[in-house]
Amino acid sequence: MSRFVIVTAAVLGLALGAAGSAQAADAKEVFDFYCAQCHGVKGDGKGVNVTKDFATDPRNFTNKEDMAKRTDEDIKTVIRDGGPA
């Protein structure tokens, strides 16, 4: 299972709480609204709001080597508290 899938599931799980199957249908909307603007709809860091003036590049969730460096706790913290914006 790729880290992107894990990260996406964690983001959506925290955003929706204990989501039932009806709420899971809204998961894509939550990711698109809060995350995809910078991280891109594919999680590749190429969101529509990314410009060369960003202080930091949005994380590319599809980069397996980079994501392998992140602990589960690191990922949870960024999802819960946010990252550089």
Tab-separated table of C-alpha atoms in Angstrom:
chain	number	residue	atom	x	y	z
A	1	MET	CA	0.000	0.000	0.000
A	2	SER	CA	1.482	3.341	-0.948
A	3	ARG	CA	2.119	6.112	1.583
A	4	PHE	CA	-0.216	8.371	-0.432
A	5	VAL	CA	-3.112	6.040	0.272
A	6	ILE	CA	-2.169	5.913	3.949
A	7	VAL	CA	-1.794	9.693	4.193
A	8	THR	CA	-5.049	10.293	2.347
A	9	ALA	CA	-6.900	7.830	4.565
A	10	ALA	CA	-5.470	9.464	7.682
A	11	VAL	CA	-6.402	12.958	6.498
A	12	LEU	CA	-9.899	11.911	5.693
A	13	GLY	CA	-10.261	9.858	8.863
A	14	LEU	CA	-9.300	12.798	11.049
A	15	ALA	CA	-11.387	15.229	9.019
A	16	LEU	CA	-14.489	13.090	9.140
A	17	GLY	CA	-14.039	11.481	12.545
A	18	ALA	CA	-15.491	8.009	12.749
A	19	ALA	CA	-16.863	8.133	9.235
A	20	GLY	CA	-19.578	5.758	8.168
A	21	SER	CA	-19.988	4.650	4.590
A	22	ALA	CA	-22.305	7.596	3.846
A	23	GLN	CA	-19.694	10.066	5.099
A	24	ALA	CA	-16.925	8.333	3.182
A	25	ALA	CA	-18.559	9.577	-0.019
A	26	ASP	CA	-17.624	13.103	1.125
A	27	ALA	CA	-13.964	12.178	1.653
A	28	LYS	CA	-12.860	13.270	-1.803
A	29	GLU	CA	-14.545	16.631	-1.308
A	30	VAL	CA	-12.691	17.140	1.990
A	31	PHE	CA	-9.328	16.296	0.390
A	32	ASP	CA	-10.081	18.456	-2.656
A	33	PHE	CA	-11.059	21.443	-0.498
A	34	TYR	CA	-8.382	21.312	2.192
A	35	CYS	CA	-5.457	19.475	0.617
A	36	ALA	CA	-5.555	19.288	-3.176
A	37	GLN	CA	-5.245	23.035	-3.654
A	38	CYS	CA	-1.559	22.707	-2.784
A	39	HIS	CA	-0.852	18.964	-2.948
A	40	GLY	CA	-2.789	18.391	-6.190
A	41	VAL	CA	-5.663	16.017	-6.835
A	42	LYS	CA	-3.121	13.218	-7.360
A	43	GLY	CA	-1.130	14.157	-4.253
A	44	ASP	CA	1.897	14.983	-6.400
A	45	GLY	CA	2.498	18.486	-4.993
A	46	LYS	CA	1.239	20.180	-8.151
A	47	GLY	CA	-1.880	21.898	-6.860
A	48	VAL	CA	-3.535	24.811	-8.633
A	49	ASN	CA	-2.477	27.285	-5.926
A	50	VAL	CA	1.235	26.440	-6.072
A	51	THR	CA	3.435	29.252	-7.348
A	52	LYS	CA	7.176	29.828	-7.495
A	53	ASP	CA	6.716	32.248	-4.586
A	54	PHE	CA	5.815	29.480	-2.110
A	55	ALA	CA	8.213	29.390	0.831
A	56	THR	CA	8.308	25.599	0.532
A	57	ASP	CA	7.132	23.067	-2.026
A	58	PRO	CA	4.004	21.120	-1.053
A	59	ARG	CA	4.849	17.542	-0.157
A	60	ASN	CA	4.609	15.064	-3.009
A	61	PHE	CA	2.709	12.144	-1.489
A	62	THR	CA	3.551	9.987	-4.520
A	63	ASN	CA	7.323	10.137	-3.845
A	64	LYS	CA	7.872	6.792	-2.120
A	65	GLU	CA	11.426	7.574	-0.998
A	66	ASP	CA	10.425	10.854	0.637
A	67	MET	CA	7.295	9.424	2.235
A	68	ALA	CA	9.264	6.457	3.616
A	69	LYS	CA	11.272	8.957	5.702
A	70	ARG	CA	8.105	10.133	7.481
A	71	THR	CA	6.924	8.332	10.577
A	72	ASP	CA	3.240	7.710	11.123
A	73	GLU	CA	3.403	10.167	14.025
A	74	ASP	CA	4.937	12.857	11.774
A	75	ILE	CA	2.123	12.392	9.279
A	76	LYS	CA	-0.564	12.491	11.976
A	77	THR	CA	0.910	15.683	13.426
A	78	VAL	CA	0.927	17.480	10.080
A	79	ILE	CA	-2.625	16.356	9.323
A	80	ARG	CA	-3.840	17.471	12.749
A	81	ASP	CA	-1.820	20.694	13.109
A	82	GLY	CA	-1.084	21.601	9.519
A	83	GLY	CA	2.199	22.226	7.827
A	84	PRO	CA	3.918	25.240	6.319
A	85	ALA	CA	1.508	27.380	4.348
